[in-house]
PDB file of C-alpha atoms in Angstrom:
ATOM      1  CA  UNK A   1      65.149 -13.621 171.340  1.00 64.00           C
ATOM      2  CA  UNK A   2      64.987 -11.825 174.675  1.00 83.00           C
ATOM      3  CA  UNK A   3      64.964 -13.861 177.880  1.00 84.00           C
ATOM      4  CA  UNK A   4      61.537 -12.476 178.804  1.00 89.00           C
ATOM      5  CA  UNK A   5      60.027 -13.529 175.484  1.00 91.00           C
ATOM      6  CA  UNK A   6      61.589 -16.983 175.858  1.00 92.00           C
ATOM      7  CA  UNK A   7      60.005 -17.271 179.316  1.00 92.00           C
ATOM      8  CA  UNK A   8      56.613 -16.344 177.894  1.00 94.00           C
ATOM      9  CA  UNK A   9      56.921 -18.809 175.016  1.00 95.00           C
ATOM     10  CA  UNK A  10      57.974 -21.601 177.356  1.00 94.00           C
ATOM     11  CA  UNK A  11      54.875 -21.039 179.478  1.00 93.00           C
ATOM     12  CA  UNK A  12      52.562 -20.803 176.454  1.00 95.00           C
ATOM     13  CA  UNK A  13      54.020 -23.971 174.977  1.00 94.00           C
ATOM     14  CA  UNK A  14      53.722 -25.892 178.256  1.00 91.00           C
ATOM     15  CA  UNK A  15      50.068 -24.936 178.711  1.00 90.00           C
ATOM     16  CA  UNK A  16      49.146 -25.664 175.097  1.00 92.00           C
ATOM     17  CA  UNK A  17      51.066 -28.937 175.079  1.00 91.00           C
ATOM     18  CA  UNK A  18      49.548 -30.308 178.296  1.00 89.00           C
ATOM     19  CA  UNK A  19      46.170 -28.558 178.501  1.00 85.00           C
ATOM     20  CA  UNK A  20      45.371 -28.240 174.801  1.00 89.00           C
ATOM     21  CA  UNK A  21      44.237 -24.657 175.228  1.00 89.00           C
ATOM     22  CA  UNK A  22      45.354 -21.405 176.798  1.00 92.00           C
ATOM     23  CA  UNK A  23      43.247 -18.452 177.863  1.00 90.00           C
ATOM     24  CA  UNK A  24      44.526 -14.977 177.133  1.00 92.00           C
ATOM     25  CA  UNK A  25      43.455 -13.832 180.592  1.00 91.00           C
ATOM     26  CA  UNK A  26      45.363 -16.613 182.375  1.00 89.00           C
ATOM     27  CA  UNK A  27      48.569 -15.786 180.501  1.00 93.00           C
ATOM     28  CA  UNK A  28      47.986 -12.082 181.068  1.00 93.00           C
ATOM     29  CA  UNK A  29      47.536 -12.522 184.835  1.00 91.00           C
ATOM     30  CA  UNK A  30      50.505 -14.882 185.157  1.00 90.00           C
ATOM     31  CA  UNK A  31      52.976 -12.289 183.852  1.00 91.00           C
ATOM     32  CA  UNK A  32      51.046  -9.073 184.675  1.00 93.00           C
ATOM     33  CA  UNK A  33      50.743  -8.109 181.016  1.00 94.00           C
ATOM     34  CA  UNK A  34      48.218  -5.857 179.317  1.00 95.00           C
ATOM     35  CA  UNK A  35      45.604  -7.736 177.307  1.00 93.00           C
ATOM     36  CA  UNK A  36      46.927  -6.467 173.923  1.00 94.00           C
ATOM     37  CA  UNK A  37      50.468  -7.570 174.866  1.00 95.00           C
ATOM     38  CA  UNK A  38      49.268 -10.991 176.018  1.00 94.00           C
ATOM     39  CA  UNK A  39      47.301 -11.462 172.786  1.00 94.00           C
ATOM     40  CA  UNK A  40      50.331 -10.386 170.730  1.00 95.00           C
ATOM     41  CA  UNK A  41      52.672 -12.898 172.375  1.00 96.00           C
ATOM     42  CA  UNK A  42      50.144 -15.694 171.983  1.00 96.00           C
ATOM     43  CA  UNK A  43      49.513 -15.049 168.286  1.00 95.00           C
ATOM     44  CA  UNK A  44      53.234 -14.552 167.661  1.00 96.00           C
ATOM     45  CA  UNK A  45      54.044 -17.946 169.235  1.00 96.00           C
ATOM     46  CA  UNK A  46      51.291 -19.746 167.324  1.00 96.00           C
ATOM     47  CA  UNK A  47      52.314 -18.147 164.011  1.00 96.00           C
ATOM     48  CA  UNK A  48      56.075 -18.496 164.456  1.00 95.00           C
ATOM     49  CA  UNK A  49      55.937 -22.215 165.275  1.00 95.00           C
ATOM     50  CA  UNK A  50      53.040 -23.082 162.942  1.00 95.00           C
ATOM     51  CA  UNK A  51      50.854 -24.319 165.795  1.00 95.00           C
ATOM     52  CA  UNK A  52      47.500 -25.594 164.585  1.00 95.00           C
ATOM     53  CA  UNK A  53      45.316 -23.677 167.045  1.00 94.00           C
ATOM     54  CA  UNK A  54      42.323 -21.386 166.689  1.00 93.00           C
ATOM     55  CA  UNK A  55      40.697 -18.812 168.932  1.00 93.00           C
ATOM     56  CA  UNK A  56      37.457 -19.957 170.554  1.00 90.00           C
ATOM     57  CA  UNK A  57      35.370 -16.887 171.331  1.00 90.00           C
ATOM     58  CA  UNK A  58      33.058 -18.610 173.788  1.00 84.00           C
ATOM     59  CA  UNK A  59      35.977 -20.076 175.783  1.00 78.00           C
ATOM     60  CA  UNK A  60      38.133 -16.954 175.371  1.00 86.00           C
ATOM     61  CA  UNK A  61      41.001 -19.321 174.658  1.00 89.00           C
ATOM     62  CA  UNK A  62      43.308 -20.536 171.898  1.00 94.00           C
ATOM     63  CA  UNK A  63      42.450 -24.188 171.372  1.00 91.00           C
ATOM     64  CA  UNK A  64      44.897 -26.718 169.956  1.00 92.00           C
ATOM     65  CA  UNK A  65      43.595 -28.615 166.928  1.00 92.00           C
ATOM     66  CA  UNK A  66      46.440 -31.060 166.293  1.00 92.00           C
ATOM     67  CA  UNK A  67      49.445 -32.219 168.393  1.00 90.00           C
ATOM     68  CA  UNK A  68      52.833 -30.556 168.001  1.00 93.00           C
ATOM     69  CA  UNK A  69      56.435 -31.183 169.017  1.00 93.00           C
ATOM     70  CA  UNK A  70      57.553 -28.695 171.690  1.00 93.00           C
ATOM     71  CA  UNK A  71      60.619 -26.490 171.251  1.00 93.00           C
ATOM     72  CA  UNK A  72      61.031 -25.015 174.730  1.00 93.00           C
ATOM     73  CA  UNK A  73      59.952 -27.747 177.120  1.00 90.00           C
ATOM     74  CA  UNK A  74      60.627 -31.419 177.581  1.00 86.00           C
ATOM     75  CA  UNK A  75      57.705 -33.810 177.529  1.00 82.00           C
ATOM     76  CA  UNK A  76      58.071 -34.394 181.261  1.00 81.00           C
ATOM     77  CA  UNK A  77      54.919 -33.551 183.247  1.00 74.00           C
ATOM     78  CA  UNK A  78      56.987 -32.523 186.258  1.00 74.00           C
ATOM     79  CA  UNK A  79      58.346 -29.570 184.308  1.00 81.00           C
ATOM     80  CA  UNK A  80      54.820 -28.482 183.421  1.00 82.00           C
ATOM     81  CA  UNK A  81      53.678 -28.911 187.029  1.00 79.00           C
ATOM     82  CA  UNK A  82      56.541 -26.725 188.230  1.00 78.00           C
ATOM     83  CA  UNK A  83      55.662 -24.042 185.702  1.00 81.00           C
ATOM     84  CA  UNK A  84      51.952 -24.007 186.415  1.00 77.00           C
ATOM     85  CA  UNK A  85      51.623 -25.174 190.020  1.00 64.00           C
ATOM     86  CA  UNK A  86      50.929 -22.805 192.862  1.00 46.00           C
ATOM     87  CA  UNK A  87      53.073 -22.585 195.969  1.00 37.00           C
ATOM     88  CA  UNK A  88      50.648 -23.927 198.565  1.00 34.00           C
ATOM     89  CA  UNK A  89      48.117 -26.684 198.676  1.00 36.00           C
ATOM     90  CA  UNK A  90      45.303 -24.337 199.799  1.00 36.00           C
ATOM     91  CA  UNK A  91      45.462 -22.454 196.476  1.00 37.00           C
ATOM     92  CA  UNK A  92      43.159 -25.044 194.874  1.00 40.00           C
ATOM     93  CA  UNK A  93      40.574 -22.304 194.367  1.00 45.00           C
ATOM     94  CA  UNK A  94      42.839 -20.548 191.840  1.00 49.00           C
ATOM     95  CA  UNK A  95      44.862 -23.410 190.350  1.00 56.00           C
ATOM     96  CA  UNK A  96      44.220 -26.926 189.115  1.00 61.00           C
ATOM     97  CA  UNK A  97      47.662 -28.040 190.345  1.00 63.00           C
ATOM     98  CA  UNK A  98      49.034 -27.561 193.845  1.00 66.00           C
ATOM     99  CA  UNK A  99      52.214 -28.460 195.689  1.00 64.00           C
ATOM    100  CA  UNK A 100      52.650 -29.365 199.334  1.00 68.00           C
ATOM    101  CA  UNK A 101      53.863 -26.625 201.694  1.00 69.00           C
ATOM    102  CA  UNK A 102      57.141 -28.343 202.551  1.00 70.00           C
ATOM    103  CA  UNK A 103      59.253 -26.979 205.426  1.00 73.00           C
ATOM    104  CA  UNK A 104      61.376 -24.081 204.264  1.00 67.00           C
ATOM    105  CA  UNK A 105      65.115 -24.289 204.908  1.00 70.00           C
ATOM    106  CA  UNK A 106      66.390 -20.736 205.266  1.00 73.00           C
ATOM    107  CA  UNK A 107      69.408 -20.130 203.028  1.00 77.00           C
ATOM    108  CA  UNK A 108      71.542 -17.019 203.301  1.00 79.00           C
ATOM    109  CA  UNK A 109      72.707 -15.746 199.871  1.00 78.00           C
ATOM    110  CA  UNK A 110      75.867 -14.233 201.350  1.00 81.00           C
ATOM    111  CA  UNK A 111      76.829 -17.725 202.577  1.00 88.00           C
ATOM    112  CA  UNK A 112      75.637 -19.436 199.407  1.00 85.00           C
ATOM    113  CA  UNK A 113      77.704 -17.337 196.993  1.00 82.00           C
ATOM    114  CA  UNK A 114      81.166 -18.488 198.162  1.00 87.00           C
ATOM    115  CA  UNK A 115      79.851 -22.065 198.361  1.00 89.00           C
ATOM    116  CA  UNK A 116      78.666 -21.998 194.740  1.00 84.00           C
ATOM    117  CA  UNK A 117      81.955 -20.448 193.660  1.00 80.00           C
ATOM    118  CA  UNK A 118      83.909 -23.132 195.543  1.00 88.00           C
ATOM    119  CA  UNK A 119      81.824 -25.877 193.880  1.00 88.00           C
ATOM    120  CA  UNK A 120      82.516 -24.458 190.417  1.00 82.00           C
ATOM    121  CA  UNK A 121      86.218 -24.081 191.083  1.00 81.00           C
ATOM    122  CA  UNK A 122      86.607 -27.040 193.453  1.00 85.00           C
ATOM    123  CA  UNK A 123      88.384 -24.640 195.781  1.00 89.00           C
ATOM    124  CA  UNK A 124      88.578 -24.740 199.578  1.00 93.00           C
ATOM    125  CA  UNK A 125      86.307 -23.209 202.232  1.00 94.00           C
ATOM    126  CA  UNK A 126      86.632 -22.600 205.932  1.00 95.00           C
ATOM    127  CA  UNK A 127      83.126 -23.119 207.317  1.00 96.00           C
ATOM    128  CA  UNK A 128      81.443 -22.790 210.684  1.00 96.00           C
ATOM    129  CA  UNK A 129      78.942 -25.639 210.954  1.00 96.00           C
ATOM    130  CA  UNK A 130      76.180 -26.624 213.377  1.00 95.00           C
ATOM    131  CA  UNK A 131      76.849 -30.307 213.965  1.00 90.00           C
ATOM    132  CA  UNK A 132      74.177 -32.436 215.609  1.00 89.00           C
ATOM    133  CA  UNK A 133      76.674 -35.257 216.030  1.00 85.00           C
ATOM    134  CA  UNK A 134      79.230 -33.030 217.773  1.00 84.00           C
ATOM    135  CA  UNK A 135      76.548 -31.207 219.749  1.00 86.00           C
ATOM    136  CA  UNK A 136      77.562 -27.694 218.772  1.00 90.00           C
ATOM    137  CA  UNK A 137      79.317 -25.426 216.306  1.00 94.00           C
ATOM    138  CA  UNK A 138      82.488 -26.735 214.694  1.00 94.00           C
ATOM    139  CA  UNK A 139      85.110 -25.293 212.374  1.00 94.00           C
ATOM    140  CA  UNK A 140      85.693 -27.329 209.224  1.00 94.00           C
ATOM    141  CA  UNK A 141      88.003 -26.952 206.257  1.00 94.00           C
ATOM    142  CA  UNK A 142      86.244 -28.470 203.266  1.00 94.00           C
ATOM    143  CA  UNK A 143      86.578 -28.788 199.502  1.00 94.00           C
ATOM    144  CA  UNK A 144      83.020 -28.956 198.098  1.00 93.00           C
ATOM    145  CA  UNK A 145      82.143 -30.292 194.672  1.00 94.00           C
ATOM    146  CA  UNK A 146      78.331 -30.565 194.381  1.00 93.00           C
ATOM    147  CA  UNK A 147      75.192 -28.986 195.805  1.00 87.00           C
ATOM    148  CA  UNK A 148      72.498 -31.673 196.115  1.00 89.00           C
ATOM    149  CA  UNK A 149      68.726 -31.325 196.416  1.00 82.00           C
ATOM    150  CA  UNK A 150      67.852 -34.420 198.439  1.00 82.00           C
ATOM    151  CA  UNK A 151      64.091 -33.841 198.502  1.00 76.00           C
ATOM    152  CA  UNK A 152      63.524 -31.900 201.706  1.00 78.00           C
ATOM    153  CA  UNK A 153      66.815 -30.052 201.912  1.00 83.00           C
ATOM    154  CA  UNK A 154      69.963 -29.033 200.098  1.00 86.00           C
ATOM    155  CA  UNK A 155      73.246 -30.491 201.212  1.00 92.00           C
ATOM    156  CA  UNK A 156      76.815 -29.949 200.181  1.00 94.00           C
ATOM    157  CA  UNK A 157      78.982 -32.860 199.145  1.00 96.00           C
ATOM    158  CA  UNK A 158      82.555 -32.055 200.150  1.00 96.00           C
ATOM    159  CA  UNK A 159      85.863 -33.450 201.302  1.00 95.00           C
ATOM    160  CA  UNK A 160      86.286 -32.673 205.011  1.00 94.00           C
ATOM    161  CA  UNK A 161      89.838 -32.303 206.294  1.00 92.00           C
ATOM    162  CA  UNK A 162      88.729 -32.990 209.884  1.00 92.00           C
ATOM    163  CA  UNK A 163      86.902 -36.229 208.992  1.00 93.00           C
ATOM    164  CA  UNK A 164      89.538 -37.122 206.370  1.00 93.00           C
ATOM    165  CA  UNK A 165      86.834 -38.180 203.955  1.00 95.00           C
ATOM    166  CA  UNK A 166      83.907 -37.007 201.847  1.00 96.00           C
ATOM    167  CA  UNK A 167      80.839 -35.978 203.851  1.00 96.00           C
ATOM    168  CA  UNK A 168      77.438 -34.332 203.402  1.00 96.00           C
ATOM    169  CA  UNK A 169      76.836 -30.935 205.009  1.00 96.00           C
ATOM    170  CA  UNK A 170      73.298 -29.580 205.353  1.00 94.00           C
ATOM    171  CA  UNK A 171      73.382 -26.189 203.662  1.00 91.00           C
ATOM    172  CA  UNK A 172      71.088 -24.512 206.195  1.00 90.00           C
ATOM    173  CA  UNK A 173      73.465 -25.480 209.031  1.00 94.00           C
ATOM    174  CA  UNK A 174      76.461 -23.702 207.535  1.00 95.00           C
ATOM    175  CA  UNK A 175      76.762 -20.461 209.535  1.00 95.00           C
ATOM    176  CA  UNK A 176      79.664 -18.951 207.609  1.00 95.00           C
ATOM    177  CA  UNK A 177      81.841 -19.820 204.624  1.00 94.00           C
ATOM    178  CA  UNK A 178      85.112 -18.139 203.726  1.00 92.00           C
ATOM    179  CA  UNK A 179      87.815 -19.006 201.171  1.00 87.00           C
ATOM    180  CA  UNK A 180      90.656 -21.017 202.692  1.00 80.00           C
ATOM    181  CA  UNK A 181      94.103 -21.488 201.195  1.00 71.00           C
ATOM    182  CA  UNK A 182      95.729 -23.859 203.699  1.00 66.00           C
ATOM    183  CA  UNK A 183      93.977 -27.133 202.937  1.00 64.00           C
ATOM    184  CA  UNK A 184      96.551 -29.915 202.951  1.00 64.00           C
ATOM    185  CA  UNK A 185      94.480 -32.585 201.225  1.00 67.00           C
ATOM    186  CA  UNK A 186      94.158 -32.321 197.453  1.00 84.00           C
ATOM    187  CA  UNK A 187      90.871 -34.196 197.143  1.00 89.00           C
ATOM    188  CA  UNK A 188      88.464 -33.470 194.310  1.00 91.00           C
ATOM    189  CA  UNK A 189      85.200 -34.757 192.864  1.00 93.00           C
ATOM    190  CA  UNK A 190      86.933 -37.492 190.912  1.00 94.00           C
ATOM    191  CA  UNK A 191      88.415 -38.760 194.192  1.00 96.00           C
ATOM    192  CA  UNK A 192      84.988 -39.170 195.816  1.00 96.00           C
ATOM    193  CA  UNK A 193      84.544 -42.929 195.414  1.00 96.00           C
ATOM    194  CA  UNK A 194      80.941 -42.965 196.664  1.00 97.00           C
ATOM    195  CA  UNK A 195      80.061 -40.251 194.147  1.00 97.00           C
ATOM    196  CA  UNK A 196      81.789 -41.996 191.259  1.00 97.00           C
ATOM    197  CA  UNK A 197      80.374 -45.464 192.020  1.00 97.00           C
ATOM    198  CA  UNK A 198      77.118 -46.065 190.167  1.00 97.00           C
ATOM    199  CA  UNK A 199      74.447 -48.202 191.788  1.00 97.00           C
ATOM    200  CA  UNK A 200      71.008 -49.407 190.675  1.00 97.00           C
ATOM    201  CA  UNK A 201      67.983 -49.365 192.948  1.00 97.00           C
ATOM    202  CA  UNK A 202      65.265 -51.800 191.897  1.00 98.00           C
ATOM    203  CA  UNK A 203      61.695 -51.177 193.075  1.00 98.00           C
ATOM    204  CA  UNK A 204      58.515 -53.224 192.709  1.00 98.00           C
ATOM    205  CA  UNK A 205      54.861 -53.094 193.816  1.00 98.00           C
ATOM    206  CA  UNK A 206      54.272 -54.173 197.417  1.00 98.00           C
ATOM    207  CA  UNK A 207      53.631 -57.952 197.133  1.00 97.00           C
ATOM    208  CA  UNK A 208      50.968 -57.669 199.860  1.00 97.00           C
ATOM    209  CA  UNK A 209      48.741 -55.920 197.319  1.00 97.00           C
ATOM    210  CA  UNK A 210      46.260 -57.766 195.102  1.00 97.00           C
ATOM    211  CA  UNK A 211      47.364 -58.654 191.571  1.00 97.00           C
ATOM    212  CA  UNK A 212      45.161 -55.883 190.180  1.00 97.00           C
ATOM    213  CA  UNK A 213      46.574 -53.286 192.597  1.00 97.00           C
ATOM    214  CA  UNK A 214      50.118 -54.349 191.708  1.00 97.00           C
ATOM    215  CA  UNK A 215      49.324 -53.829 188.023  1.00 97.00           C
ATOM    216  CA  UNK A 216      48.032 -50.339 188.792  1.00 97.00           C
ATOM    217  CA  UNK A 217      51.171 -49.439 190.783  1.00 97.00           C
ATOM    218  CA  UNK A 218      53.413 -50.891 188.061  1.00 97.00           C
ATOM    219  CA  UNK A 219      51.664 -48.662 185.526  1.00 97.00           C
ATOM    220  CA  UNK A 220      51.969 -45.622 187.833  1.00 95.00           C
ATOM    221  CA  UNK A 221      55.727 -46.058 188.086  1.00 96.00           C
ATOM    222  CA  UNK A 222      56.262 -47.058 184.449  1.00 95.00           C
ATOM    223  CA  UNK A 223      57.568 -50.491 185.434  1.00 97.00           C
ATOM    224  CA  UNK A 224      58.476 -53.296 183.102  1.00 96.00           C
ATOM    225  CA  UNK A 225      57.828 -56.808 184.382  1.00 95.00           C
ATOM    226  CA  UNK A 226      56.762 -55.268 187.715  1.00 96.00           C
ATOM    227  CA  UNK A 227      60.221 -53.793 188.218  1.00 97.00           C
ATOM    228  CA  UNK A 228      61.717 -50.325 187.829  1.00 97.00           C
ATOM    229  CA  UNK A 229      65.472 -49.743 187.766  1.00 97.00           C
ATOM    230  CA  UNK A 230      66.654 -46.394 189.122  1.00 97.00           C
ATOM    231  CA  UNK A 231      70.291 -45.507 188.549  1.00 96.00           C
ATOM    232  CA  UNK A 232      72.085 -43.238 191.016  1.00 96.00           C
ATOM    233  CA  UNK A 233      75.393 -43.218 192.872  1.00 96.00           C
ATOM    234  CA  UNK A 234      76.337 -44.581 196.287  1.00 97.00           C
ATOM    235  CA  UNK A 235      76.508 -41.102 197.818  1.00 96.00           C
ATOM    236  CA  UNK A 236      72.869 -40.396 196.890  1.00 95.00           C
ATOM    237  CA  UNK A 237      71.443 -43.909 197.243  1.00 96.00           C
ATOM    238  CA  UNK A 238      70.055 -43.627 200.771  1.00 95.00           C
ATOM    239  CA  UNK A 239      68.504 -40.218 200.100  1.00 94.00           C
ATOM    240  CA  UNK A 240      66.609 -41.783 197.197  1.00 95.00           C
ATOM    241  CA  UNK A 241      65.551 -44.701 199.408  1.00 96.00           C
ATOM    242  CA  UNK A 242      64.285 -42.248 202.023  1.00 93.00           C
ATOM    243  CA  UNK A 243      62.322 -40.139 199.519  1.00 92.00           C
ATOM    244  CA  UNK A 244      60.635 -43.280 198.167  1.00 94.00           C
ATOM    245  CA  UNK A 245      59.899 -44.459 201.755  1.00 94.00           C
ATOM    246  CA  UNK A 246      61.672 -47.744 201.142  1.00 95.00           C
ATOM    247  CA  UNK A 247      63.511 -47.639 204.468  1.00 93.00           C
ATOM    248  CA  UNK A 248      60.333 -48.353 206.470  1.00 91.00           C
ATOM    249  CA  UNK A 249      57.368 -50.659 205.956  1.00 92.00           C
ATOM    250  CA  UNK A 250      53.926 -49.177 206.385  1.00 94.00           C
ATOM    251  CA  UNK A 251      51.342 -51.493 207.993  1.00 95.00           C
ATOM    252  CA  UNK A 252      49.047 -50.783 205.043  1.00 96.00           C
ATOM    253  CA  UNK A 253      50.227 -52.026 201.618  1.00 96.00           C
ATOM    254  CA  UNK A 254      47.923 -49.457 199.990  1.00 96.00           C
ATOM    255  CA  UNK A 255      49.923 -46.727 201.736  1.00 95.00           C
ATOM    256  CA  UNK A 256      53.287 -48.407 201.100  1.00 96.00           C
ATOM    257  CA  UNK A 257      52.642 -49.069 197.392  1.00 97.00           C
ATOM    258  CA  UNK A 258      56.262 -49.814 196.445  1.00 97.00           C
ATOM    259  CA  UNK A 259      59.095 -51.744 198.084  1.00 98.00           C
ATOM    260  CA  UNK A 260      62.679 -52.570 197.245  1.00 97.00           C
ATOM    261  CA  UNK A 261      63.228 -55.688 195.197  1.00 97.00           C
ATOM    262  CA  UNK A 262      64.435 -58.309 197.766  1.00 97.00           C
ATOM    263  CA  UNK A 263      67.354 -59.316 195.565  1.00 97.00           C
ATOM    264  CA  UNK A 264      68.422 -55.669 195.279  1.00 97.00           C
ATOM    265  CA  UNK A 265      68.072 -55.247 199.062  1.00 97.00           C
ATOM    266  CA  UNK A 266      70.287 -58.286 199.733  1.00 97.00           C
ATOM    267  CA  UNK A 267      72.961 -57.046 197.347  1.00 97.00           C
ATOM    268  CA  UNK A 268      73.007 -53.545 198.838  1.00 97.00           C
ATOM    269  CA  UNK A 269      73.109 -54.944 202.371  1.00 96.00           C
ATOM    270  CA  UNK A 270      75.957 -57.354 201.560  1.00 96.00           C
ATOM    271  CA  UNK A 271      77.928 -54.435 200.129  1.00 95.00           C
ATOM    272  CA  UNK A 272      77.120 -52.361 203.254  1.00 95.00           C
ATOM    273  CA  UNK A 273      75.575 -49.550 201.240  1.00 96.00           C
ATOM    274  CA  UNK A 274      72.425 -49.100 203.340  1.00 95.00           C
ATOM    275  CA  UNK A 275      72.237 -46.751 206.313  1.00 91.00           C
ATOM    276  CA  UNK A 276      69.772 -48.956 208.193  1.00 79.00           C
ATOM    277  CA  UNK A 277      71.588 -52.260 207.943  1.00 69.00           C
TER     278      UNK A 277
END
């Protein structure tokens, strides 16, 4: 199967699985296909995977009659939202799903390529970096191992020869990256203790909420016994806390919604794993 056909089938499957129907015109417009081609791909998918769906003339759509097990997608709604969603929130007139226009971090592909290669090979880079802490540009010799999407930005997890430890480098602040062959320290991913150490973050509904509201929040976050356990590692823990807004308390419990389990907070604080403690 060609990659293009696989892309089409993944989209068709996602729409049918989550929406229960797919319009020929919507699929056609999404991939800039002719109507005969769009119809052919749709009927081919339905026939090949024995999907119980029929064409509704009045709706101009293939309508699912019975559920099916997907082949191309997971059953995670986030994947569907990423496939279907539009880029900006003001596109509500053309899409039923929208994403927030988050700040764009400009990434230079010529800088990114050697970084990705170094991550794959765990080789060494000589980088020029804009450091807020140092108040200017600095030269660093690093050995990166992982590129991390921390919600609002990408950062590079790497051993830094200058700091003599593993650090996070914001990808958009790396001004240049060149292969380096003089790194003295032989430090690799398996040597990154914070990366290798697993930790569990326990969240719960804000106790300031009413019992009913707490039940609603628990359902939203798929909690069991009003608790949800999120497994991560020490290196990523505080990024997760920040994304979930657990590092601050909003005056309104309705806005806060979730908080860290007090017992979990005490344990993380005792072990000095929190940035703000």
